[in-house]
Tab-separated table of C-alpha atoms in Angstrom:
chain	number	residue	atom	x	y	z
A	22	MET	CA	0.000	0.000	0.000
A	23	ALA	CA	1.061	3.578	-0.580
A	24	LYS	CA	2.656	5.391	2.332
A	25	ARG	CA	1.516	8.726	0.964
A	26	ILE	CA	-1.400	9.673	-1.245
A	27	TYR	CA	-0.679	12.378	-3.793
A	28	SER	CA	-3.424	14.522	-5.277
A	29	ILE	CA	-2.443	13.761	-8.869
A	30	THR	CA	-5.819	14.568	-10.376
A	31	LYS	CA	-5.987	17.895	-8.569
A	32	TYR	CA	-3.392	19.174	-11.027
A	33	ARG	CA	-4.799	17.415	-14.094
A	34	PHE	CA	-5.461	20.664	-15.940
A	35	HIS	CA	-1.905	21.830	-15.263
A	36	ALA	CA	-0.558	18.582	-16.749
A	37	ILE	CA	-2.679	18.907	-19.880
A	38	VAL	CA	-1.774	22.582	-20.359
A	39	ILE	CA	1.959	21.924	-19.850
A	40	SER	CA	1.870	19.089	-22.377
A	41	ALA	CA	-0.025	21.230	-24.893
A	42	LEU	CA	2.473	24.092	-24.530
A	43	LEU	CA	5.464	21.773	-24.960
A	44	LEU	CA	3.906	20.239	-28.076
A	45	ILE	CA	3.403	23.730	-29.496
A	46	VAL	CA	7.065	24.510	-28.770
A	47	GLY	CA	8.002	21.353	-30.651
A	48	ILE	CA	5.890	22.318	-33.673
A	49	VAL	CA	7.311	25.846	-33.706
A	50	GLY	CA	10.828	24.433	-33.379
A	51	TYR	CA	10.206	22.037	-36.255
A	52	ILE	CA	9.134	24.921	-38.503
A	53	ALA	CA	11.758	27.391	-37.270
A	54	PHE	CA	14.679	24.980	-37.652
A	55	GLY	CA	13.698	23.766	-41.102
A	56	GLY	CA	12.255	20.373	-40.268
A	57	PHE	CA	14.129	17.189	-39.448
A	58	ASN	CA	17.787	16.497	-40.031
A	59	LEU	CA	17.244	13.401	-42.160
A	60	GLY	CA	20.004	10.827	-42.342
A	61	ILE	CA	20.814	8.921	-45.487
A	62	ASP	CA	18.372	6.203	-44.396
A	63	PHE	CA	15.493	8.576	-45.108
A	64	GLN	CA	16.948	10.505	-48.008
A	65	SER	CA	19.099	9.275	-50.850
A	66	GLY	CA	22.773	9.923	-50.258
A	67	PHE	CA	26.275	8.725	-49.531
A	68	SER	CA	27.983	8.446	-46.156
A	69	GLN	CA	31.591	7.580	-45.478
A	70	ARG	CA	33.663	7.390	-42.306
A	71	VAL	CA	37.292	8.267	-42.950
A	72	LYS	CA	40.458	8.599	-40.891
A	73	ILE	CA	43.140	11.099	-41.846
A	74	GLU	CA	46.577	9.651	-41.071
A	75	SER	CA	48.572	12.850	-41.135
A	76	SER	CA	51.282	14.162	-38.859
A	77	THR	CA	49.661	17.602	-38.980
A	78	SER	CA	46.419	18.269	-37.136
A	79	VAL	CA	43.273	18.127	-39.306
A	80	SER	CA	40.217	20.015	-38.025
A	81	ILE	CA	36.608	19.804	-39.100
A	82	ASP	CA	37.011	23.165	-40.850
A	83	ASN	CA	39.906	21.714	-42.885
A	84	MET	CA	37.639	18.852	-43.929
A	85	ARG	CA	34.799	21.168	-44.917
A	86	ASN	CA	37.127	23.360	-46.961
A	87	ALA	CA	38.544	20.300	-48.730
A	88	LEU	CA	35.145	18.794	-49.605
A	89	GLY	CA	33.352	22.020	-50.495
A	90	ALA	CA	29.770	23.183	-50.017
A	91	GLY	CA	26.876	20.759	-49.746
A	92	VAL	CA	28.816	18.142	-47.768
A	93	GLN	CA	28.144	17.462	-44.072
A	94	VAL	CA	31.145	16.656	-41.891
A	95	GLN	CA	31.069	15.437	-38.287
A	96	VAL	CA	33.881	14.518	-35.911
A	97	VAL	CA	33.764	10.910	-34.683
A	98	GLY	CA	35.304	10.298	-31.255
A	99	GLU	CA	38.169	12.440	-29.979
A	100	ASP	CA	39.553	15.256	-32.130
A	101	SER	CA	43.015	13.724	-31.888
A	102	ALA	CA	41.804	10.565	-33.654
A	103	GLN	CA	41.139	12.624	-36.804
A	104	THR	CA	38.173	10.454	-37.754
A	105	PHE	CA	35.277	12.087	-39.601
A	106	GLN	CA	31.826	11.182	-40.906
A	107	VAL	CA	31.197	12.607	-44.385
A	108	LYS	CA	27.661	12.809	-45.814
A	109	MET	CA	26.471	14.116	-49.158
A	110	GLY	CA	23.468	13.882	-51.454
A	111	ALA	CA	23.445	11.323	-54.246
A	112	ASP	CA	22.201	13.614	-57.060
A	113	ASN	CA	21.703	10.563	-59.330
A	114	ALA	CA	25.369	9.565	-58.938
A	115	THR	CA	26.406	6.001	-58.140
A	116	GLU	CA	28.175	4.876	-54.969
A	117	ASP	CA	31.478	4.333	-56.791
A	118	GLU	CA	31.364	7.810	-58.318
A	119	LEU	CA	30.721	9.477	-54.959
A	120	ALA	CA	33.411	7.432	-53.194
A	121	LYS	CA	35.923	8.404	-55.887
A	122	LEU	CA	34.938	12.077	-55.620
A	123	VAL	CA	35.480	12.133	-51.831
A	124	SER	CA	38.778	10.285	-52.118
A	125	GLU	CA	40.116	12.666	-54.785
A	126	LYS	CA	39.200	15.785	-52.826
A	127	LEU	CA	40.670	14.525	-49.552
A	128	SER	CA	43.836	13.236	-51.219
A	129	ALA	CA	44.340	16.588	-52.931
A	130	ALA	CA	44.000	18.394	-49.596
A	131	PHE	CA	45.926	16.065	-47.256
A	132	GLY	CA	48.135	13.978	-49.549
A	133	GLN	CA	48.039	10.596	-51.239
A	134	GLY	CA	47.904	7.559	-48.969
A	135	LYS	CA	46.749	9.592	-45.981
A	136	ILE	CA	43.065	8.640	-46.299
A	137	VAL	CA	41.752	5.452	-44.674
A	138	VAL	CA	38.107	4.550	-45.410
A	139	LEU	CA	36.563	2.887	-42.350
A	140	GLN	CA	32.962	2.561	-43.527
A	141	SER	CA	30.803	3.470	-46.525
A	142	ASP	CA	27.008	3.537	-46.898
A	143	PHE	CA	24.864	4.396	-49.878
A	144	VAL	CA	21.073	4.676	-50.098
A	145	GLY	CA	19.277	5.225	-53.395
A	146	PRO	CA	16.137	7.381	-53.793
A	147	LYS	CA	13.786	4.417	-54.213
A	148	TYR	CA	15.030	2.615	-51.126
A	149	SER	CA	14.930	5.734	-48.933
A	150	ALA	CA	11.288	6.415	-49.911
A	151	THR	CA	10.397	2.804	-49.093
A	152	LEU	CA	12.144	3.049	-45.733
A	153	VAL	CA	10.283	6.247	-44.795
A	154	ALA	CA	6.907	4.708	-45.647
A	155	GLY	CA	7.796	1.508	-43.801
A	156	SER	CA	8.897	3.354	-40.652
A	157	ILE	CA	5.693	5.390	-40.527
A	158	LEU	CA	3.617	2.263	-41.094
A	159	ILE	CA	5.411	0.400	-38.292
A	160	VAL	CA	4.711	3.157	-35.760
A	161	VAL	CA	1.043	3.542	-36.811
A	162	VAL	CA	0.405	-0.215	-36.762
A	163	SER	CA	2.080	-0.514	-33.355
A	164	ILE	CA	-0.138	2.182	-31.855
A	165	GLY	CA	-3.218	0.592	-33.475
A	166	LEU	CA	-2.428	-2.843	-32.029
A	167	ILE	CA	-1.827	-1.278	-28.623
A	168	LEU	CA	-5.242	0.386	-28.842
A	169	LEU	CA	-6.915	-2.980	-29.551
A	170	TYR	CA	-5.001	-4.706	-26.772
A	171	ILE	CA	-5.896	-2.167	-24.081
A	172	TRP	CA	-9.490	-2.007	-25.347
A	173	PHE	CA	-9.736	-5.785	-24.997
A	174	ARG	CA	-8.007	-5.927	-21.609
A	175	PHE	CA	-9.608	-2.846	-20.054
A	176	LYS	CA	-12.221	-0.535	-21.621
A	177	ILE	CA	-12.292	1.851	-24.545
A	178	SER	CA	-11.893	4.816	-22.177
A	179	TYR	CA	-8.654	3.319	-20.831
A	180	ALA	CA	-7.475	2.596	-24.370
A	181	LEU	CA	-8.098	6.170	-25.521
A	182	ALA	CA	-6.272	7.632	-22.507
A	183	ALA	CA	-3.308	5.308	-23.055
A	184	ILE	CA	-3.103	6.012	-26.801
A	185	LEU	CA	-3.267	9.775	-26.250
A	186	GLY	CA	-0.417	9.419	-23.769
A	187	LEU	CA	1.669	7.393	-26.243
A	188	VAL	CA	0.991	9.867	-29.062
A	189	HIS	CA	2.042	12.632	-26.673
A	190	ASP	CA	5.336	10.834	-25.936
A	191	THR	CA	5.991	10.259	-29.647
A	192	LEU	CA	5.343	13.889	-30.601
A	193	MET	CA	7.438	15.175	-27.716
A	194	LEU	CA	10.395	13.065	-28.831
A	195	LEU	CA	9.998	14.173	-32.450
A	196	GLY	CA	9.890	17.816	-31.313
A	197	PHE	CA	13.059	17.287	-29.268
A	198	ILE	CA	14.788	15.748	-32.292
A	199	ALA	CA	13.700	18.619	-34.539
A	200	ILE	CA	14.781	21.387	-32.150
A	201	PHE	CA	18.218	19.915	-31.430
A	202	LYS	CA	18.729	18.806	-35.050
A	203	LEU	CA	19.444	15.198	-34.140
A	204	GLU	CA	19.791	12.949	-37.137
A	205	VAL	CA	16.644	11.029	-38.057
A	206	SER	CA	17.511	7.511	-39.167
A	207	SER	CA	16.366	3.923	-38.700
A	208	THR	CA	17.811	4.228	-35.180
A	209	THR	CA	15.168	6.877	-34.451
A	210	THR	CA	12.424	4.428	-35.435
A	211	ALA	CA	13.914	1.860	-33.041
A	212	ALA	CA	14.015	4.451	-30.238
A	213	LEU	CA	10.388	5.453	-30.887
A	214	LEU	CA	9.156	1.860	-30.745
A	215	THR	CA	11.201	1.147	-27.610
A	216	ILE	CA	9.844	4.209	-25.817
A	217	ILE	CA	6.272	3.389	-26.854
A	218	GLY	CA	6.669	-0.096	-25.379
A	219	TYR	CA	8.319	1.207	-22.214
A	220	SER	CA	5.658	3.860	-21.609
A	221	LEU	CA	2.886	1.374	-22.362
A	222	ASN	CA	4.220	-0.998	-19.705
A	223	ASN	CA	4.075	1.717	-17.037
A	224	VAL	CA	0.615	2.854	-18.139
A	225	ILE	CA	-0.730	-0.708	-17.941
A	226	VAL	CA	0.687	-1.104	-14.424
A	227	ILE	CA	-1.180	2.008	-13.269
A	228	PHE	CA	-4.414	1.244	-15.143
A	229	ASP	CA	-4.381	-2.326	-13.834
A	230	ARG	CA	-4.111	-1.006	-10.282
A	231	ILE	CA	-7.063	1.322	-10.937
A	232	ARG	CA	-9.103	-1.594	-12.279
A	233	GLU	CA	-8.134	-3.765	-9.317
A	234	ASN	CA	-9.056	-1.127	-6.739
A	235	ARG	CA	-12.273	0.041	-8.353
A	236	PRO	CA	-14.625	-2.807	-7.290
A	237	ILE	CA	-13.130	-2.839	-3.791
A	238	LEU	CA	-13.219	0.932	-3.276
A	239	LYS	CA	-16.469	1.380	-5.160
A	240	ASP	CA	-17.741	4.108	-2.822
A	241	LEU	CA	-14.870	6.391	-3.833
A	242	SER	CA	-15.052	8.960	-6.588
A	243	MET	CA	-12.989	8.221	-9.689
A	244	MET	CA	-10.762	11.161	-8.789
A	245	LYS	CA	-9.819	9.691	-5.399
A	246	LEU	CA	-9.499	6.199	-6.827
A	247	ILE	CA	-6.963	7.411	-9.411
A	248	ASP	CA	-5.010	9.327	-6.750
A	249	ILE	CA	-4.727	6.218	-4.567
A	250	SER	CA	-3.883	3.886	-7.461
A	251	VAL	CA	-1.215	6.154	-8.946
A	252	SER	CA	0.330	6.724	-5.516
A	253	GLN	CA	0.524	2.958	-4.968
A	254	SER	CA	2.388	2.529	-8.285
A	255	LEU	CA	4.424	5.744	-8.259
A	256	THR	CA	7.559	4.383	-6.584
A	257	ARG	CA	7.678	1.402	-8.909
A	258	THR	CA	7.292	3.402	-12.145
A	259	LEU	CA	9.719	6.160	-11.117
A	260	PHE	CA	12.408	3.765	-9.895
A	261	SER	CA	12.181	1.576	-12.998
A	262	SER	CA	12.558	4.682	-15.177
A	263	LEU	CA	15.458	5.985	-13.079
A	264	THR	CA	17.400	2.721	-13.172
A	265	THR	CA	16.966	2.472	-16.946
A	266	ILE	CA	18.166	6.053	-17.415
A	267	LEU	CA	21.229	5.435	-15.224
A	268	ALA	CA	22.147	2.510	-17.470
A	269	ILE	CA	21.745	4.541	-20.673
A	270	VAL	CA	23.332	7.866	-19.660
A	271	PRO	CA	26.933	6.575	-20.003
A	272	LEU	CA	26.153	5.619	-23.625
A	273	ALA	CA	24.695	9.063	-24.269
A	274	ILE	CA	27.890	10.679	-22.955
A	275	LEU	CA	30.669	8.339	-24.022
A	276	ALA	CA	29.401	6.612	-27.170
A	277	SER	CA	29.336	8.095	-30.651
A	278	GLY	CA	27.371	7.824	-33.859
A	279	ALA	CA	24.081	5.925	-33.990
A	280	ILE	CA	24.494	4.404	-30.507
A	281	GLN	CA	24.871	7.828	-28.915
A	282	LEU	CA	21.835	9.200	-30.768
A	283	PHE	CA	19.787	6.185	-29.703
A	284	ALA	CA	20.836	6.659	-26.068
A	285	ILE	CA	20.038	10.395	-26.080
A	286	GLU	CA	16.600	9.779	-27.568
A	287	MET	CA	15.934	6.995	-25.075
A	288	VAL	CA	16.854	9.137	-22.061
A	289	PHE	CA	14.554	11.948	-23.168
A	290	GLY	CA	11.754	9.550	-24.102
A	291	ILE	CA	11.878	7.719	-20.769
A	292	LEU	CA	11.725	11.029	-18.867
A	293	VAL	CA	8.700	12.130	-20.887
A	294	GLY	CA	7.118	8.698	-20.486
A	295	ALA	CA	7.552	8.768	-16.703
A	296	TYR	CA	5.723	12.098	-16.627
A	297	SER	CA	2.927	11.064	-18.994
A	298	CYS	CA	2.137	7.677	-17.417
A	299	ASN	CA	1.912	9.097	-13.881
A	300	PHE	CA	0.282	12.460	-14.567
A	301	LEU	CA	-1.043	12.875	-18.077
A	302	ALA	CA	-2.588	9.462	-18.809
A	303	PRO	CA	-4.491	9.248	-15.470
A	304	SER	CA	-5.682	12.838	-15.970
A	305	LEU	CA	-6.915	11.973	-19.458
A	306	LEU	CA	-8.624	8.854	-18.111
A	307	LEU	CA	-10.469	10.928	-15.521
A	308	TRP	CA	-11.434	13.490	-18.146
A	309	ILE	CA	-12.729	10.819	-20.540
A	310	THR	CA	-14.597	8.567	-18.103
A	311	LYS	CA	-15.675	10.502	-15.065
A	312	LYS	CA	-15.858	14.202	-15.787
A	313	LYS	CA	-19.101	14.599	-13.865
A	314	GLU	CA	-17.918	12.432	-11.000
A	315	ALA	CA	-14.856	14.644	-10.574
A	316	THR	CA	-17.125	17.465	-9.474
A	317	HIS	CA	-19.982	15.368	-7.995
A	318	PRO	CA	-18.464	12.426	-6.074
A	319	LYS	CA	-20.661	9.580	-4.921
A	320	HIS	CA	-22.445	9.805	-1.541
A	321	VAL	CA	-20.883	7.653	1.141
A	322	THR	CA	-21.715	6.867	4.713
A	323	ASP	CA	-18.352	7.146	6.463
A	324	THR	CA	-16.052	10.140	6.077
A	325	THR	CA	-13.399	9.693	8.687
A	326	ALA	CA	-9.736	10.290	7.997
A	327	PRO	CA	-8.674	7.115	9.871
A	328	GLU	CA	-10.436	5.080	7.187
A	329	VAL	CA	-8.092	6.674	4.628
A	330	ALA	CA	-5.190	5.358	6.650
A	331	LYS	CA	-6.727	1.884	6.790
A	332	VAL	CA	-7.069	1.570	3.036
A	333	THR	CA	-3.784	3.231	2.061
A	334	GLY	CA	-1.519	2.253	4.934
A	335	THR	CA	-0.755	5.905	5.708
A	336	SER	CA	-0.864	8.033	8.780
A	337	THR	CA	-3.514	10.733	8.777
A	338	GLU	CA	-0.770	13.372	8.841
A	339	SER	CA	0.934	12.140	5.662
A	340	ALA	CA	-2.127	11.663	3.492
A	341	VAL	CA	-2.284	14.474	0.951
A	342	VAL	CA	-5.998	14.141	0.257
A	343	GLU	CA	-9.084	15.711	1.614
A	344	GLU	CA	-11.118	13.694	4.109
A	345	VAL	CA	-12.998	11.399	1.763
A	346	ALA	CA	-15.434	8.579	2.105
A	347	ILE	CA	-13.604	5.275	1.972
A	348	PRO	CA	-15.139	2.010	3.218
A	349	THR	CA	-13.206	-0.216	5.582
A	350	ALA	CA	-11.567	-2.000	2.702
A	351	GLU	CA	-8.144	-2.876	4.081
A	352	ARG	CA	-9.315	-6.418	4.917
A	353	LYS	CA	-10.840	-6.774	1.455
A	354	LEU	CA	-7.690	-5.608	-0.315
A	355	LYS	CA	-5.410	-7.870	1.723
A	356	GLY	CA	-7.804	-10.819	1.557
A	357	LYS	CA	-8.188	-10.594	-2.202
A	358	ARG	CA	-4.422	-10.403	-2.808
A	359	GLN	CA	-3.770	-13.324	-0.444
A	360	GLN	CA	-6.325	-15.409	-2.357
A	361	ASN	CA	-4.627	-14.507	-5.644
A	362	LYS	CA	-1.302	-15.673	-4.228
């Protein structure tokens, strides 16, 4: 049982307004910063990782000057390693032609035999268009299947609240990627699907607790029931998110390339998911299912604060709820869970 009951639903309008404002910031950022920074997975192009084996220091500006306009250059790892990622549009050229062009320009600038090609990737226009359509389809189908699953397991109101929360998490991550100009690639699709699954797991834990408590605490308003259920699950959802973030942060700091981007997107997505599953999704559930009950709670016969402590396992001083009508349900809750065991 929860040691402290938090009035989550009391601030439901604040949660919805904050989420709406952040989504607007993401949309504005997407427009202001010129859309997404698409990788070669989602637009036709050529990418090559090269190492300059030169006794003189080679900076990213030296690389950009050597390759000319229209070519993206990024440092890979430490500056002293002199390893760079070079990206350029295909413009109907073949992979061999683009590889030869890069090699000639770098050799002319830094000398013959100084260029070591570590990795090359090429994506044609047809394949990139197919990959974009496939990635969008995967995300849409995943959300649709989640909707059917929650609808079958719970109710349509629970499914709608969960899907709105997952769409919120997806849009927030996309806004973050657009504002900070992170590269959008197949790794981004993997991060999106992972975050959707992670957030869904936490939402189901909370919704399952609400469903479990509802027949036992049937004299409570939906608002109080959600507060109790979220408070009972809060430690579990926050700690699971925190431990996952602690495992990923080193990758976000120390790794490079696609692994680092994946880690950064995961950290942000898990933070947003922890917020949405504990605050936004329950608030949306209350708004969808029990809007009238939020302002007109059911009549009950016993309104003593000690009964709150019996059901929640709290002291009357630590409970952050108004004195509400709760039946003597501690025996029922314990008895039911012992039977299930």
